[in-house]
Short mmCIF file of C-alpha atoms in Angstrom, two decimals:
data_model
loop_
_atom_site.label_atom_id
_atom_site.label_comp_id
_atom_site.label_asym_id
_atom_site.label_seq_id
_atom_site.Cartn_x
_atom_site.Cartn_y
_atom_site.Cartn_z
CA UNK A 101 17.75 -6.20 -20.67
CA UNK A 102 19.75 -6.82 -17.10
CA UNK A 103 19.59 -3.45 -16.56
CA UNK A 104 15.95 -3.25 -16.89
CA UNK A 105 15.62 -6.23 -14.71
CA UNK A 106 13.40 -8.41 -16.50
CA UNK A 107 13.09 -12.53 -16.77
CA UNK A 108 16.04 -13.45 -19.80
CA UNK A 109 13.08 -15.30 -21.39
CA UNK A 110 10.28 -12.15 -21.72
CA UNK A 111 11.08 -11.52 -25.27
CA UNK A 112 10.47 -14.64 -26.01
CA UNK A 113 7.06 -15.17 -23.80
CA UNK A 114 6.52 -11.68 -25.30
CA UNK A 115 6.68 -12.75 -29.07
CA UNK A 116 3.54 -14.55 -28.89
CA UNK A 117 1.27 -11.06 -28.48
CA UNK A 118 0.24 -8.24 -30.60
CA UNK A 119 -1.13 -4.99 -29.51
CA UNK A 120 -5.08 -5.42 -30.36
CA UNK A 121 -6.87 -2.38 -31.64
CA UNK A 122 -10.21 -1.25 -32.93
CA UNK A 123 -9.23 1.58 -34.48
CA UNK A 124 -8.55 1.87 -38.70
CA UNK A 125 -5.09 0.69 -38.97
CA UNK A 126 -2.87 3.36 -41.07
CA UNK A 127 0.28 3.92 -43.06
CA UNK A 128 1.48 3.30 -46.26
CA UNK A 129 3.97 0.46 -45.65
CA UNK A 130 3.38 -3.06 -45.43
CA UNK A 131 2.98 -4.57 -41.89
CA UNK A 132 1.39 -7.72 -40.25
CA UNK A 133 -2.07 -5.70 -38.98
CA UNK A 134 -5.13 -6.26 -40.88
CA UNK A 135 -6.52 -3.10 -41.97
CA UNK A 136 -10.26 -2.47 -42.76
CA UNK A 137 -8.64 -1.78 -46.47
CA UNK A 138 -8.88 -4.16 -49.01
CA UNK A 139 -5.89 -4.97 -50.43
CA UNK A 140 -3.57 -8.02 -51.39
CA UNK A 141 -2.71 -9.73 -48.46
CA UNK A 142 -3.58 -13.51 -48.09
CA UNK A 143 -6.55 -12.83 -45.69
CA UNK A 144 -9.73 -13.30 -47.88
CA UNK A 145 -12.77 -11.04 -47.07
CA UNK A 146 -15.66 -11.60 -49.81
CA UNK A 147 -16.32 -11.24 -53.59
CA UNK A 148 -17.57 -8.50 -55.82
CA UNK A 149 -18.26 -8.16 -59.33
CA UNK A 150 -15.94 -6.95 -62.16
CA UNK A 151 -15.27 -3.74 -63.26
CA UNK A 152 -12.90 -2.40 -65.73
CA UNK A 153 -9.86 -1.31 -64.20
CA UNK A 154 -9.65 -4.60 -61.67
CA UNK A 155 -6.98 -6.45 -61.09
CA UNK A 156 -7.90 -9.75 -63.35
CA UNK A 157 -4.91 -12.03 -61.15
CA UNK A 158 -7.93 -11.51 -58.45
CA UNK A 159 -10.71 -12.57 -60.65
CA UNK A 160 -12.32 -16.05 -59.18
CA UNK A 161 -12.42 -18.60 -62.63
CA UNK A 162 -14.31 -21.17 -60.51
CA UNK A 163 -17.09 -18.62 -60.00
CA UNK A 164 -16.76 -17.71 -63.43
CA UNK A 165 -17.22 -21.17 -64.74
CA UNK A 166 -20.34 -22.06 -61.95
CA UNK A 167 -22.12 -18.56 -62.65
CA UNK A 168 -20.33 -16.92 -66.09
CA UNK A 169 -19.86 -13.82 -64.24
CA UNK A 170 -16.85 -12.25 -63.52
CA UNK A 171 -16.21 -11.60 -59.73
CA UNK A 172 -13.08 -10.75 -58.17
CA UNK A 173 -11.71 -11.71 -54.67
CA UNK A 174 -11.25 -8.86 -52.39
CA UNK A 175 -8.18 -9.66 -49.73
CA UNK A 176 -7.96 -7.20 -46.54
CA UNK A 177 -5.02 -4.78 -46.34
CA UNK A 178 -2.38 -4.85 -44.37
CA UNK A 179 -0.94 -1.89 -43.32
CA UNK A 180 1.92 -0.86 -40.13
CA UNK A 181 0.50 -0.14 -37.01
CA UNK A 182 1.32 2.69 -35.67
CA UNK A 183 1.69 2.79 -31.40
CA UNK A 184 3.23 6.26 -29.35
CA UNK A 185 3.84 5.54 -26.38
CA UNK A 186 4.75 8.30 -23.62
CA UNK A 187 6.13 7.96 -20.10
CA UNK A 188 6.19 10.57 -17.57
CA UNK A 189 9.70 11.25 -16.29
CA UNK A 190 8.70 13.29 -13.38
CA UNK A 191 10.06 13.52 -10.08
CA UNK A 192 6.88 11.64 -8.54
CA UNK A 193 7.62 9.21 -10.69
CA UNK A 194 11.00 8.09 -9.29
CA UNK A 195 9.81 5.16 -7.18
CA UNK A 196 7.84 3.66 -10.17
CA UNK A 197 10.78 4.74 -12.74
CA UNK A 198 11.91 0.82 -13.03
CA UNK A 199 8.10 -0.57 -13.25
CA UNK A 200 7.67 2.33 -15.72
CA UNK A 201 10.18 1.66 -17.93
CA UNK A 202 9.60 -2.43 -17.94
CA UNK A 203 6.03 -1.67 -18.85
CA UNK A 204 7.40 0.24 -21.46
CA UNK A 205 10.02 -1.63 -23.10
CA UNK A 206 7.67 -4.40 -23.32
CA UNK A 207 5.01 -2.92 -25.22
CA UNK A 208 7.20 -1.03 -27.39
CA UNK A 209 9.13 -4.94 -27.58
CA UNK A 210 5.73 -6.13 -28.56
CA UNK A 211 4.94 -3.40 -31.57
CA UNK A 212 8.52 -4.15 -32.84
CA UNK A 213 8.13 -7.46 -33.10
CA UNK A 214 5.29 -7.56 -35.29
CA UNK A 215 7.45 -5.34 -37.43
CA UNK A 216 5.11 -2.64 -36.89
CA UNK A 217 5.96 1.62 -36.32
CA UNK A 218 7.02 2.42 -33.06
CA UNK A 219 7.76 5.69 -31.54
CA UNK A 220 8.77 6.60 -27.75
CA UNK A 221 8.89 9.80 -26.11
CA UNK A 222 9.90 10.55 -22.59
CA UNK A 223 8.73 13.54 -19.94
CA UNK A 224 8.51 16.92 -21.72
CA UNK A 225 10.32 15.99 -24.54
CA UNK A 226 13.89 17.10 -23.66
CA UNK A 227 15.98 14.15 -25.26
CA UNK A 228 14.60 13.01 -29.10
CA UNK A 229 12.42 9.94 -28.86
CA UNK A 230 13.14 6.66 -30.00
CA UNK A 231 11.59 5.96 -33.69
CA UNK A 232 11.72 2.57 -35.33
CA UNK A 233 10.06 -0.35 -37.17
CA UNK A 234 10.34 -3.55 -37.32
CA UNK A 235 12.28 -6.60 -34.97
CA UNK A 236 15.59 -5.14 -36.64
CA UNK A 237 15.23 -2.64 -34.13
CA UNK A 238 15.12 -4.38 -31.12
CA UNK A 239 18.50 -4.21 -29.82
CA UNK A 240 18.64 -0.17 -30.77
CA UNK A 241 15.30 0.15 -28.59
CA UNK A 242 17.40 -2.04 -25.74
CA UNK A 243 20.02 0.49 -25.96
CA UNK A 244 17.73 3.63 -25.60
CA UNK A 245 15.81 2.52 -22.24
CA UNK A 246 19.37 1.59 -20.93
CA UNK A 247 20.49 5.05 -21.54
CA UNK A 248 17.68 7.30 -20.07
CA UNK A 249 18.43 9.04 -17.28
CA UNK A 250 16.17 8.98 -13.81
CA UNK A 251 13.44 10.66 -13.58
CA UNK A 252 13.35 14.02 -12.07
CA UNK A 253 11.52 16.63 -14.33
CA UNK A 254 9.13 19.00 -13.16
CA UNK A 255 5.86 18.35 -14.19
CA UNK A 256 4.55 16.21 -17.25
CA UNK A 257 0.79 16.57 -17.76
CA UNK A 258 1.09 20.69 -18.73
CA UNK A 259 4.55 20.60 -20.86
CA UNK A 260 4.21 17.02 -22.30
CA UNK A 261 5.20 17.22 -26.35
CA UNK A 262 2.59 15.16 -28.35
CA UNK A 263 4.38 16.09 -31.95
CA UNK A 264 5.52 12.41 -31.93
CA UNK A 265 2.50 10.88 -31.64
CA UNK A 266 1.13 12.48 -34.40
CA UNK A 267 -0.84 10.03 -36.65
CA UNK A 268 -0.95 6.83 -33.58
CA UNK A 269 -3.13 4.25 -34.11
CA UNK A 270 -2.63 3.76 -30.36
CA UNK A 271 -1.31 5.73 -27.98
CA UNK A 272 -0.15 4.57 -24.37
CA UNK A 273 0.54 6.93 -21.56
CA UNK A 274 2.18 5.93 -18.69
CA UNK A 275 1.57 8.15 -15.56
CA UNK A 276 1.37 8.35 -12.01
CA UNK A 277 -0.98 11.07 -12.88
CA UNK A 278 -0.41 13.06 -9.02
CA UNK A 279 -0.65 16.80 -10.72
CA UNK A 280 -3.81 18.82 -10.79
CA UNK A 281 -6.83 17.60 -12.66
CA UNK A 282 -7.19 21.12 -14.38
CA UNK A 283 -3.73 20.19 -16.01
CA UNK A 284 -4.80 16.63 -16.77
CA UNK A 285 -7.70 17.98 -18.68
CA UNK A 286 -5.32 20.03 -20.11
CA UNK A 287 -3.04 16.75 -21.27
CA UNK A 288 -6.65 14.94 -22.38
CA UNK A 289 -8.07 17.80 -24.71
CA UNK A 290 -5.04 17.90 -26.47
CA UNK A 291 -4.29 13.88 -26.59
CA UNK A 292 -7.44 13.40 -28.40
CA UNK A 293 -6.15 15.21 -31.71
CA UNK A 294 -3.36 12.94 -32.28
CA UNK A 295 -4.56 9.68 -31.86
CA UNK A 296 -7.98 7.91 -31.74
CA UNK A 297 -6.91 5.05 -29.51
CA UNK A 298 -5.57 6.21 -26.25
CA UNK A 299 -4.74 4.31 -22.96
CA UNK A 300 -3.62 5.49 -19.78
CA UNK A 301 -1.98 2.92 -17.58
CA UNK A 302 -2.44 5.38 -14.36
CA UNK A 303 0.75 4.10 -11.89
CA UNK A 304 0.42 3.68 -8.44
CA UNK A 305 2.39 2.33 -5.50
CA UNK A 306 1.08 1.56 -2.39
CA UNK A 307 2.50 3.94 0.10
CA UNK A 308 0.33 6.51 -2.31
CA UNK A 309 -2.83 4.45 -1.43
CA UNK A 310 -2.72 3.80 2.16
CA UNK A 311 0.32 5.45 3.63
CA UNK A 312 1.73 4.18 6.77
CA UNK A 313 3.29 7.18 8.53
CA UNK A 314 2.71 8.19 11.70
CA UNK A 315 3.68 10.83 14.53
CA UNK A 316 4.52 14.37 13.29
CA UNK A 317 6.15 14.82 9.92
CA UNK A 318 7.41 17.32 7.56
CA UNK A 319 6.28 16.29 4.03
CA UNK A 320 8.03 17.57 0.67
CA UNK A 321 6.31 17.48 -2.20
CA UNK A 322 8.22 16.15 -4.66
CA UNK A 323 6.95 17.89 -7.61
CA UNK A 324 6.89 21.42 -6.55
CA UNK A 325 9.08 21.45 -3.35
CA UNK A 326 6.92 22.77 -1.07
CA UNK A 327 6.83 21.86 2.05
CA UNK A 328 4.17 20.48 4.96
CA UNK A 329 4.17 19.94 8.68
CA UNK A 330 1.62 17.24 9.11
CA UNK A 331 0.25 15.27 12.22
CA UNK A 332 -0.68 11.43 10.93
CA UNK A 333 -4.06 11.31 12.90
CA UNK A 334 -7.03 9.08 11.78
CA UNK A 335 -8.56 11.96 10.81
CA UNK A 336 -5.61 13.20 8.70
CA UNK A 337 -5.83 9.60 6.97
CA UNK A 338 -9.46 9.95 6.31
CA UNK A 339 -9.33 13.68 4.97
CA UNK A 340 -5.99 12.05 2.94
CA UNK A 341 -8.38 9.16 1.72
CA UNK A 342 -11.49 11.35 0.61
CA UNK A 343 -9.10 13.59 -1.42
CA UNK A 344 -7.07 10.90 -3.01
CA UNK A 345 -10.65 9.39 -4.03
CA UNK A 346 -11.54 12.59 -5.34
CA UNK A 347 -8.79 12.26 -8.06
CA UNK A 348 -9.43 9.20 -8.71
CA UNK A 349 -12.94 9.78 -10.06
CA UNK A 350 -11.71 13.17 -11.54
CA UNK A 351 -9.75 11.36 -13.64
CA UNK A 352 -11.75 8.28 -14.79
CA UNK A 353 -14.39 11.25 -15.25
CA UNK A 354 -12.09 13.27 -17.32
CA UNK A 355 -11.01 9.79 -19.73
CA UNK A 356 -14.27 9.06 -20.26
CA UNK A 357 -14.93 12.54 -21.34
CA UNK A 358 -12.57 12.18 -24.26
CA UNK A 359 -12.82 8.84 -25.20
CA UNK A 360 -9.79 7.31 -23.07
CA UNK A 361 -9.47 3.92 -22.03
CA UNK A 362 -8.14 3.89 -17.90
CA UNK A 363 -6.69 0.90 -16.43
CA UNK A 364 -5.76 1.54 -12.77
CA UNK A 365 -1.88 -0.18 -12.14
CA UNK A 366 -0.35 -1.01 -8.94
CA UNK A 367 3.59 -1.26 -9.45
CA UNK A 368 4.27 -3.66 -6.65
CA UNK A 369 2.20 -6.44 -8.73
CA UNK A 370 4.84 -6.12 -11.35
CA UNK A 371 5.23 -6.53 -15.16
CA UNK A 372 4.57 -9.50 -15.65
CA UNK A 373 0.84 -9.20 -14.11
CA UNK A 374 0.03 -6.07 -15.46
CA UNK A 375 0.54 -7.18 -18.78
CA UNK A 376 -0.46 -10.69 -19.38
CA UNK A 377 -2.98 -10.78 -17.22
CA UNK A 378 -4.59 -6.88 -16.75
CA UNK A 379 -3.84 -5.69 -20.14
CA UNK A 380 -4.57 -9.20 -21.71
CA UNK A 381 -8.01 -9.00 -20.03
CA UNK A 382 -8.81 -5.47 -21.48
CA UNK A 383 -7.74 -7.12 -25.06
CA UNK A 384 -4.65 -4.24 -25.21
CA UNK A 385 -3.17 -7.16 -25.84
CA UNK A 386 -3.44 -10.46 -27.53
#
């Protein structure tokens, strides 16, 4: 937790939330989400009539013995979520790699908690992701953020593996998003097969939305290396604005294409803000 740099009592403010969906809840193990099932939890849902084959511990006698007709009481489901979710380990991402991985561990905290499925996977997929269920695993999911090493992979959006989110009920993807949009339409078309509940928490920090240089500069692209020898005019800044726009509605354009919820993040407001306040107002959480 130290090493992640977080308050000592977030797991605690944390154990008060549950990742809110829309989407059917799935699986075939018991969990603490309500499906749209009906099964034989203690959350009622409504009455039917008998038929042979019920259940007859469900069968309402106090009906019965207003109406003499046999109805049943029909109890919603409750089934594991299950939440993916996948951070991109790039090289661009190395000045956000400490927000990223708070925002993380907290949702994934949150899922494990309400001893639902959780699965992690990190960058392309080089190093197994973390799978687990339930608050048991809470000190094993500790561990693995601890261990990962900084980002520095090249590229995310072309080569990420989605195998592990097979099957989400929610899916969270954590991204600075600064490749190509062709490659993010790429990442989108193929997101939308494995879950039916995604959410891209696109990262930002603010030297990437107004940058301060000035004078003549050589600028390295961190991602591919190459290299640029820039004057910072006004007019640089305003070509630099208009273009950095131009992704920005590229990708909102390309979410809303296939279904994706976007919620813009800046990592200098920190965790705490981003989640109980941006991601409570969105109901990601609640």
């Amino acid at each position: 937790m130290n090493l992640l740099q977080l308050p000592e009592d977030w797991l605690a403010r944390l154990s008060r939330y549950s990742i809110g969906t829309r989407s059917k809840v799935r699986g075939h193990h018991k969990g603490s989400s309500l499906s749209r099932r009906f099964g034989s939890s203690m959350d009622f849902s409504d009455f039917r009539e008998y038929h042979p084959g019920d259940d007859v511990r469900h069968i309402d006698w106090n009906v019965y013995a207003r109406t003499e007709r046999v109805y049943i009481k029909r109890f919603l489901d409750e089934q594991e979520m299950r939440v993916h979710i996948m951070v991109d380990a790039s090289k661009s991402m190395e000045g956000k790699w400490l927000f990223a991985r708070q925002l993380a561990y907290s949702l994934g905290s949150i899922v494990l908690m309400n001893d639902d499925k959780l699965s992690v996977s990190v960058g392309q997929g080089s190093q197994p992701p973390f799978r687990r269920k339930g608050k048991s695993a809470q000190k094993l999911f500790a561990h693995f953020f601890a261990s990962l090493s900084k980002a520095g992979e090249q590229g995310f959006a072309q080569r990420a593996d989605f195998q592990p989110a097979k099957d989400s009920t929610v899916l969270f993807v954590l991204s600075d998003a600064l490749e190509p949009l062709d490659d993010w339409q790429l990442f989108f078309s193929r997101a939308a097969r494995y879950s039916k509940d995604i959410r891209f928490l696109h990262i930002s920090e603010q030297q990437e939305r107004e940058p301060r240089f000035t004078g003549d500069l050589r600028l390295i692209d961190r991602e591919s290396a190459d290299a640029f020898n820039v004057t910072m005019t006004a007019q640089t800044m305003r070509e630099y604005s208009r273009q950095h726009q131009e992704h920005l509605a590229g990708l909102q354009t390309l979410c809303s294409r296939y279904g994706v919820h976007y919620l813009p993040v800046h990592a200098e407001d920190g965790v705490q803000q981003i989640l109980l306040h941006q991601m409570a107002k969105q109901k990601w959480i609640q």
